[in-house]
Amino acid sequence: MSDKTIKNLPKTYNPGEVEDRIYRFWQKGGYFHAVAHGENCDIKPYTIVIPPPNITGQLHMGHALDNTLQDILIRWRRMQGYEALWMPGTDHASIATEAKIVEAMAKEGLTKQDIGREGFLKRAWEWKEKYGRRIIEQLKKLGSSCDWERERFTMDEGCSRAVREVFVRLYEKGLIYRGERIINWCINCHTSISDAEVEYDERDAAFYHLRYPLADGSGHLELATTRPETMLGDTAVAVHPDDSRYAHLVGKNVILPIVGKEIPIVADAYVEMDFGTGVVKITPAHDPNDFEVGLRHDLPVLTVTDEDGIMNEHAGKYRGMTIMQCRKAIVNDLQQQGYLVKIEPLKHNVGACYRCGTVVEPRVSMQWFVKMKPLATPAIEAVKNGQTRFVPERFEKVYFHWLENIRDWCISRQLWWGHRIPAWYCEGCGDIVVSLEDVEECPKCKGDLRQDEDTLDTWFSSALWPFSTLGWPDKTPELDYFYPTNTLVTGYDIIFFWVVRMMFSGLEHTGKVPFDTVFIHGLVRDAQGRKMSKSLGNGVDPIEIIEKYGADALRFALATGNSPGNDMRFTDEKVESSRNFANKIYNAARFILLNIGDNEVEQSLPEKLELEDKWIVSRYNTLVAEVTENLEKFELGIAVQKLYDFIWDSFCDWYIELCKSRLQGDNADGARRVLVFVMKGMLALLHPFMPFITEEIWQNLPHEGETLMKSAWPVYDENLSFSDEEKEMERIMEAIRAIRNRRAEMNVPPSKKAPVYIETSFIDTFKRGAVFFERLAGASSVKVGHDFELNGAVSIVTADATIKIPMDELVDKQAERARLTKEKESVQKQLQGVMARLNNQAFVNKAPANVVENARENATRLKEKLSLLEQSLTELG
RNA sequence: GGGCGCAUAGCUCAGCUGGUUAGAGCGCUUGCUUCACACGCAAGAGGUCAGGGAUUCGAGUUCCUUUGCGCCCACCA
């Protein structure tokens, strides 16, 4: 550690200087590393696997929040004595990364085809090295206490082996199959994408009403479509089986306009009778519903566009046009030939690729799929029976709904960056070989094999992350000890992409749920509540914030007011106030160190505790219990608030002030020891939230052990609970506040001191408090007793005392009377409320004893205060 | 079409299983170069907890309902 001590440092805390140094100190100490203990060890593990950030990017506020929450949990559990493992790593993010690399290459005038698969992968790995490292560095800036010795990558050797293992197992079980199905195709990314990767957005569109002539010349059918160009691929027309309007036509044919070919009229319940004309053109190759209809009626599938969204050889004269060009041309032709009835405006949802925003083209092609039903069922069950729970619980509904309605998962991607599908096709016999190891020749006919060109969906490997990173499929000590993991921390926006897939994968391959709790947080929005996005340019860079205010301030700001599952707004003001809080603690520490000076300070509490000591210690003790409980319930925002209030209000504004006179006197040692004790306790409680500054201060205070981050989490101690003294101290504090209030109201300058007479039945308490009145309430002297005879004094009434301050020149009898009368009325009103409740038999009988007791005490206090006020009024004359 | 969330001080939000007089930050007003801190101290103003109804001794908190805003899912071509 630095040999500088805090007292030589300036008045304001400088996080930039401290944070990097502290982080290096932690890393050097190896404090982030967790070891897998054997069976007989009673140290319990606590594990979080990081949602691996994509190597495409840099840290954004969402990451900052996500990782702050994880670090809070992991640091807290580590201090509680758990073997706390935070497993870090990055994700190859196949489609996103590939798109970025293609984009970068385009600037050099290169395409993927120009440099070939190998050349491309070489570039991709270079990219990974560069940007993977950058994001890890950024996580470190945040203070993340990940076990970096275990850092993983979704495409590293181990993860790749797990991917192959899973692929082969599922294939052999019949849960992975290859087939020609309709999938979502992105013409820009040039690949299939899964249903989860399609984002729907309502857009204005046109509804084209077309007329298809009946083949027997007896008339025509009118139907409506939003995609007229797909008529080139129509292979039927459908009506509802119960639709009496069209019943007689089922089985007949219509003539497809322009194309001129005959296609059948089929009956299918998929058609909504009430929508449009009740007739639907069926294009199995370009619409998922039509594809299903096609399967049921054994219709041919005719694909009319190619992979770039260009009309293909089946499009006749429209061949070579883009989809939009073709739409325009075909509508024009239909109109000229009298097949277009009308065009209506229509709002409908259009699916777009979640990566690039291009409109998705449903398209039939040969792909690999995971059969979902058998995997979804146990995943639903595991949450239903509580093996895994969501915080907050409401997200379980979302989870169930998704899994209950899930369709098979298209896992093949026409991309190069990713895990290549471990399937080989025999050039000779056409056999498919799916294998863990690369294969050279066909086991059946010894013919040449060709590996599938495609790679797997990036989420296929992240689905295995909780166990692949721990060594699965090998039976490693890590897997044995740390798996199942404990808490998964992630945003609600990736429940579908990731959480569900980890759930069913964990259950299928390890027989266990991957984590017991899914802790969901919301999005970080900008100051106006908008989603932070690149296109809006309203994103805030966490690294810039860290440089300006410090990582502690950023973390604290993100944790403050954060409630599970809810979005939050990010503002600089929040970080600023967190920065101010850090500075407050820093200065409290400076104060303590200044007062310690060269004195030795025992690290335990002194034998004899003064009233104010018992008050702060007892309140601190309560804080320990509450913060711990809040953390257990994932109420991080509440825990933060309590820490803030205690440190700023109770400790700094009151206890330090209460101590000051004692620190000048003979009894300074006791005060120093209490200050150090409570300060160190606070630092421990605050450490998970503000790791850097707490460590820095702790290192400068008298301490045992190497580092705060490995020291013990405070525990509630029965012996430190002093409820009577807390109440006693509150009486004094209430009186001090009341005096300050009066003085402020009367514009008494702080420099003007005045004697204070306290009439009370708590003689000892207020005698003990005399010194505080002098220091904190502008008292030149304090007398405690009964019935002081004073003329023209200001009266201040609390529940426990009447305080009189003779300040003749300031007393305005009339104003004084008005003020006391007003206060009396207010107290009377409060008393009425309490009495109404106490006089209600139902309340007294039914409410819990402590509630009734509180009400009684309250009534007593109000009555006393009322009589004191009346007395003061009488004396005033 | 289905589901979910939000509505509390001027602004941004907390408020756990219902229990004294509803809290914080920022902002605002007044005073203070008080020997840790002006990134500070002290005092203060400011709320019929969106509207209506119900349950209860007691509702910001539970239930029903209305209104407004937001999100997710589904995809009637």
Tab-separated table of C-alpha atoms in Angstrom, chain A residues 236-490:
chain	number	residue	atom	x	y	z
A	236	ALA	CA	-53.137	-22.509	-53.201
A	237	VAL	CA	-55.902	-20.287	-51.940
A	238	ALA	CA	-57.501	-21.057	-48.579
A	239	VAL	CA	-60.886	-20.458	-46.986
A	240	HIS	CA	-62.276	-21.445	-43.601
A	241	PRO	CA	-63.973	-24.875	-43.605
A	242	ASP	CA	-67.078	-23.419	-41.928
A	243	ASP	CA	-67.405	-20.479	-44.257
A	244	SER	CA	-70.671	-21.014	-46.108
A	245	ARG	CA	-69.790	-18.299	-48.628
A	246	TYR	CA	-67.044	-20.418	-50.089
A	247	ALA	CA	-67.947	-24.006	-49.122
A	248	HIS	CA	-69.018	-24.904	-52.653
A	249	LEU	CA	-65.671	-23.791	-54.066
A	250	VAL	CA	-63.409	-25.947	-51.928
A	251	GLY	CA	-61.671	-28.447	-54.131
A	252	LYS	CA	-61.990	-26.299	-57.235
A	253	ASN	CA	-59.127	-24.340	-58.741
A	254	VAL	CA	-58.378	-20.716	-59.358
A	255	ILE	CA	-56.086	-19.309	-61.989
A	256	LEU	CA	-53.138	-17.393	-60.577
A	257	PRO	CA	-53.105	-14.036	-62.378
A	258	ILE	CA	-50.037	-13.074	-64.390
A	259	VAL	CA	-48.578	-16.541	-63.893
A	260	GLY	CA	-51.613	-18.198	-65.386
A	261	LYS	CA	-51.255	-21.461	-63.528
A	262	GLU	CA	-54.073	-23.309	-61.786
A	263	ILE	CA	-53.890	-23.668	-58.020
A	264	PRO	CA	-56.399	-25.354	-55.687
A	265	ILE	CA	-58.828	-23.856	-53.198
A	266	VAL	CA	-58.330	-25.577	-49.856
A	267	ALA	CA	-60.223	-25.379	-46.547
A	268	ASP	CA	-58.145	-24.627	-43.469
A	269	ALA	CA	-59.128	-23.436	-40.013
A	270	TYR	CA	-56.190	-21.057	-39.950
A	271	VAL	CA	-58.194	-18.615	-42.071
A	272	GLU	CA	-60.120	-15.962	-40.140
A	273	MET	CA	-63.551	-15.617	-41.697
A	274	ASP	CA	-64.030	-12.081	-40.419
A	275	PHE	CA	-60.769	-10.636	-41.616
A	276	GLY	CA	-60.362	-9.266	-45.117
A	277	THR	CA	-62.512	-11.233	-47.505
A	278	GLY	CA	-62.098	-14.514	-45.691
A	279	VAL	CA	-59.867	-15.780	-48.475
A	280	VAL	CA	-56.103	-16.122	-48.080
A	281	LYS	CA	-53.520	-16.700	-50.753
A	282	ILE	CA	-51.139	-19.432	-49.670
A	283	THR	CA	-47.424	-18.937	-50.256
A	284	PRO	CA	-45.744	-21.772	-48.340
A	285	ALA	CA	-42.229	-20.590	-49.149
A	286	HIS	CA	-42.639	-17.063	-47.789
A	287	ASP	CA	-44.959	-17.079	-44.842
A	288	PRO	CA	-44.780	-19.189	-41.689
A	289	ASN	CA	-48.537	-19.708	-41.450
A	290	ASP	CA	-48.806	-20.530	-45.117
A	291	PHE	CA	-45.990	-22.991	-44.669
A	292	GLU	CA	-48.044	-24.829	-42.046
A	293	VAL	CA	-51.088	-24.790	-44.285
A	294	GLY	CA	-48.912	-26.153	-47.058
A	295	LEU	CA	-47.797	-29.034	-44.878
A	296	ARG	CA	-51.361	-29.906	-43.959
A	297	HIS	CA	-52.523	-29.889	-47.542
A	298	ASP	CA	-49.410	-31.236	-49.119
A	299	LEU	CA	-48.850	-28.158	-51.235
A	300	PRO	CA	-45.731	-27.531	-53.287
A	301	VAL	CA	-43.249	-24.987	-51.934
A	302	LEU	CA	-42.126	-22.472	-54.495
A	303	THR	CA	-39.408	-20.043	-53.466
A	304	VAL	CA	-39.377	-16.887	-55.575
A	305	THR	CA	-36.644	-14.827	-53.925
A	306	ASP	CA	-32.981	-15.504	-53.381
A	307	GLU	CA	-30.765	-15.002	-50.353
A	308	ASP	CA	-30.200	-11.363	-51.182
A	309	GLY	CA	-33.862	-10.559	-51.459
A	310	ILE	CA	-33.784	-10.562	-55.246
A	311	MET	CA	-36.533	-12.206	-57.299
A	312	ASN	CA	-35.220	-15.498	-58.632
A	313	GLU	CA	-35.777	-17.678	-61.698
A	314	HIS	CA	-39.308	-18.602	-60.554
A	315	ALA	CA	-40.306	-14.968	-60.748
A	316	GLY	CA	-40.478	-14.920	-64.530
A	317	LYS	CA	-40.191	-11.460	-65.932
A	318	TYR	CA	-39.667	-9.995	-62.489
A	319	ARG	CA	-36.447	-11.887	-62.030
A	320	GLY	CA	-33.616	-9.676	-60.864
A	321	MET	CA	-35.817	-7.103	-59.190
A	322	THR	CA	-35.644	-6.431	-55.491
A	323	ILE	CA	-38.682	-7.382	-53.488
A	324	MET	CA	-39.876	-3.785	-53.340
A	325	GLN	CA	-39.310	-3.195	-57.045
A	326	CYS	CA	-41.191	-6.342	-57.811
A	327	ARG	CA	-44.078	-5.348	-55.544
A	328	LYS	CA	-44.455	-2.085	-57.397
A	329	ALA	CA	-44.257	-3.719	-60.796
A	330	ILE	CA	-46.640	-6.499	-59.962
A	331	VAL	CA	-49.253	-4.187	-58.477
A	332	ASN	CA	-49.020	-2.124	-61.615
A	333	ASP	CA	-49.455	-5.174	-63.821
A	334	LEU	CA	-52.323	-6.538	-61.721
A	335	GLN	CA	-54.076	-3.215	-62.008
A	336	GLN	CA	-53.638	-3.071	-65.747
A	337	GLN	CA	-54.945	-6.563	-66.135
A	338	GLY	CA	-57.939	-5.865	-63.918
A	339	TYR	CA	-56.983	-8.086	-61.026
A	340	LEU	CA	-56.493	-5.321	-58.493
A	341	VAL	CA	-59.710	-4.425	-56.691
A	342	LYS	CA	-58.460	-1.792	-54.263
A	343	ILE	CA	-55.645	-0.768	-51.959
A	344	GLU	CA	-56.477	-0.081	-48.305
A	345	PRO	CA	-54.172	1.432	-45.711
A	346	LEU	CA	-53.335	-1.026	-42.943
A	347	LYS	CA	-51.218	-0.963	-39.836
A	348	HIS	CA	-49.431	-4.177	-39.277
A	349	ASN	CA	-46.407	-5.564	-37.553
A	350	VAL	CA	-43.286	-6.098	-39.527
A	351	GLY	CA	-40.492	-8.296	-38.245
A	352	ALA	CA	-36.956	-6.967	-38.365
A	353	CYS	CA	-33.553	-8.422	-37.607
A	354	TYR	CA	-32.575	-7.487	-34.044
A	355	ARG	CA	-29.014	-6.858	-35.085
A	356	CYS	CA	-29.349	-4.766	-38.202
A	357	GLY	CA	-33.011	-3.763	-38.350
A	358	THR	CA	-33.523	-5.109	-41.872
A	359	VAL	CA	-36.985	-6.499	-42.573
A	360	VAL	CA	-36.918	-10.234	-42.097
A	361	GLU	CA	-37.929	-12.429	-45.025
A	362	PRO	CA	-39.572	-15.678	-44.092
A	363	ARG	CA	-37.920	-18.247	-46.287
A	364	VAL	CA	-37.820	-22.001	-46.659
A	365	SER	CA	-34.382	-23.445	-46.426
A	366	MET	CA	-32.378	-26.343	-45.098
A	367	GLN	CA	-31.382	-25.658	-41.496
A	368	TRP	CA	-30.595	-27.356	-38.206
A	369	PHE	CA	-33.140	-27.206	-35.410
A	370	VAL	CA	-33.438	-28.105	-31.753
A	371	LYS	CA	-36.681	-29.840	-30.880
A	372	MET	CA	-37.966	-27.719	-28.039
A	373	LYS	CA	-40.971	-29.401	-26.447
A	374	PRO	CA	-39.043	-32.172	-24.615
A	375	LEU	CA	-36.510	-29.629	-23.349
A	376	ALA	CA	-39.027	-26.961	-22.383
A	377	THR	CA	-41.120	-29.206	-20.166
A	378	PRO	CA	-38.507	-29.835	-17.445
A	379	ALA	CA	-37.449	-26.184	-17.606
A	380	ILE	CA	-40.988	-25.101	-16.828
A	381	GLU	CA	-41.240	-27.680	-14.082
A	382	ALA	CA	-38.012	-26.551	-12.392
A	383	VAL	CA	-39.361	-23.046	-11.876
A	384	LYS	CA	-42.840	-24.257	-10.949
A	385	ASN	CA	-41.420	-26.412	-8.171
A	386	GLY	CA	-39.109	-23.673	-6.950
A	387	GLN	CA	-35.707	-25.124	-7.836
A	388	THR	CA	-35.055	-21.838	-9.547
A	389	ARG	CA	-36.844	-18.651	-8.673
A	390	PHE	CA	-37.013	-15.250	-10.269
A	391	VAL	CA	-36.569	-11.982	-8.401
A	392	PRO	CA	-38.933	-10.273	-8.849
A	393	GLU	CA	-41.325	-13.143	-9.150
A	394	ARG	CA	-43.464	-11.641	-11.885
A	395	PHE	CA	-40.890	-12.584	-14.504
A	396	GLU	CA	-41.740	-16.218	-13.961
A	397	LYS	CA	-44.928	-15.559	-15.905
A	398	VAL	CA	-42.946	-14.271	-18.847
A	399	TYR	CA	-40.710	-17.287	-18.638
A	400	PHE	CA	-43.596	-19.755	-18.544
A	401	HIS	CA	-45.445	-18.084	-21.357
A	402	TRP	CA	-42.437	-18.174	-23.619
A	403	LEU	CA	-41.591	-21.789	-22.925
A	404	GLU	CA	-45.164	-22.974	-23.165
A	405	ASN	CA	-45.513	-21.528	-26.653
A	406	ILE	CA	-42.041	-22.213	-27.910
A	407	ARG	CA	-41.334	-23.410	-31.436
A	408	ASP	CA	-38.316	-25.388	-32.522
A	409	TRP	CA	-35.113	-23.430	-32.347
A	410	CYS	CA	-33.281	-22.772	-35.607
A	411	ILE	CA	-29.633	-23.040	-34.603
A	412	SER	CA	-27.729	-22.963	-37.892
A	413	ARG	CA	-26.366	-19.681	-39.157
A	414	GLN	CA	-24.905	-18.917	-42.523
A	415	LEU	CA	-21.948	-17.243	-40.892
A	416	TRP	CA	-18.284	-18.051	-40.506
A	417	TRP	CA	-17.573	-16.654	-37.051
A	418	GLY	CA	-18.816	-19.221	-34.588
A	419	HIS	CA	-18.805	-22.899	-33.763
A	420	ARG	CA	-18.896	-24.771	-37.027
A	421	ILE	CA	-21.602	-27.385	-37.081
A	422	PRO	CA	-19.991	-30.804	-36.426
A	423	ALA	CA	-21.828	-32.531	-39.255
A	424	TRP	CA	-20.260	-34.012	-42.370
A	425	TYR	CA	-21.965	-35.037	-45.583
A	426	CYS	CA	-20.693	-37.924	-47.645
A	427	GLU	CA	-20.066	-37.054	-51.272
A	428	GLY	CA	-20.540	-40.693	-52.080
A	429	CYS	CA	-23.514	-42.148	-50.260
A	430	GLY	CA	-25.000	-38.911	-49.012
A	431	ASP	CA	-24.847	-40.067	-45.412
A	432	ILE	CA	-24.661	-37.511	-42.567
A	433	VAL	CA	-21.985	-38.000	-39.928
A	434	VAL	CA	-22.285	-36.044	-36.675
A	435	SER	CA	-19.183	-36.430	-34.599
A	436	LEU	CA	-17.270	-35.141	-31.608
A	437	GLU	CA	-14.002	-35.433	-33.515
A	438	ASP	CA	-13.369	-34.139	-37.004
A	439	VAL	CA	-13.829	-36.954	-39.539
A	440	GLU	CA	-12.096	-37.472	-42.862
A	441	GLU	CA	-13.932	-40.264	-44.597
A	442	CYS	CA	-17.401	-41.739	-44.604
A	443	PRO	CA	-17.606	-44.621	-42.109
A	444	LYS	CA	-20.099	-46.336	-44.439
A	445	CYS	CA	-18.675	-46.015	-47.929
A	446	LYS	CA	-15.248	-44.489	-47.243
A	447	GLY	CA	-16.280	-41.651	-49.528
A	448	ASP	CA	-15.096	-38.081	-49.151
A	449	LEU	CA	-16.747	-35.991	-46.481
A	450	ARG	CA	-17.605	-32.337	-46.593
A	451	GLN	CA	-18.261	-30.473	-43.318
A	452	ASP	CA	-21.394	-28.385	-43.003
A	453	GLU	CA	-20.512	-24.791	-43.910
A	454	ASP	CA	-22.724	-23.264	-41.252
A	455	THR	CA	-22.030	-22.219	-37.696
A	456	LEU	CA	-24.228	-22.335	-34.633
A	457	ASP	CA	-26.386	-19.609	-33.171
A	458	THR	CA	-24.260	-17.680	-30.712
A	459	TRP	CA	-26.757	-18.450	-27.951
A	460	PHE	CA	-26.162	-22.162	-28.421
A	461	SER	CA	-22.815	-21.775	-26.671
A	462	SER	CA	-23.912	-19.180	-24.124
A	463	ALA	CA	-26.670	-21.580	-23.116
A	464	LEU	CA	-23.931	-23.858	-21.738
A	465	TRP	CA	-21.981	-21.069	-20.032
A	466	PRO	CA	-22.792	-21.935	-16.377
A	467	PHE	CA	-21.279	-25.412	-16.754
A	468	SER	CA	-19.006	-25.221	-19.794
A	469	THR	CA	-16.917	-22.636	-17.944
A	470	LEU	CA	-16.550	-24.994	-15.002
A	471	GLY	CA	-15.100	-27.758	-17.137
A	472	TRP	CA	-18.115	-29.748	-18.307
A	473	PRO	CA	-18.274	-32.351	-19.861
A	474	ASP	CA	-15.369	-33.413	-17.664
A	475	LYS	CA	-16.139	-34.087	-14.038
A	476	THR	CA	-13.903	-31.349	-12.680
A	477	PRO	CA	-13.566	-30.324	-9.020
A	478	GLU	CA	-14.893	-26.925	-10.068
A	479	LEU	CA	-18.024	-28.345	-11.582
A	480	ASP	CA	-18.516	-30.467	-8.525
A	481	TYR	CA	-18.049	-27.631	-6.069
A	482	PHE	CA	-19.398	-24.510	-7.763
A	483	TYR	CA	-22.231	-25.984	-9.822
A	484	PRO	CA	-25.170	-25.395	-9.700
A	485	THR	CA	-24.363	-21.726	-9.427
A	486	ASN	CA	-26.299	-19.449	-7.133
A	487	THR	CA	-27.373	-16.197	-8.666
A	488	LEU	CA	-27.764	-15.168	-12.243
A	489	VAL	CA	-27.927	-11.404	-12.665
A	490	THR	CA	-29.308	-10.113	-15.909
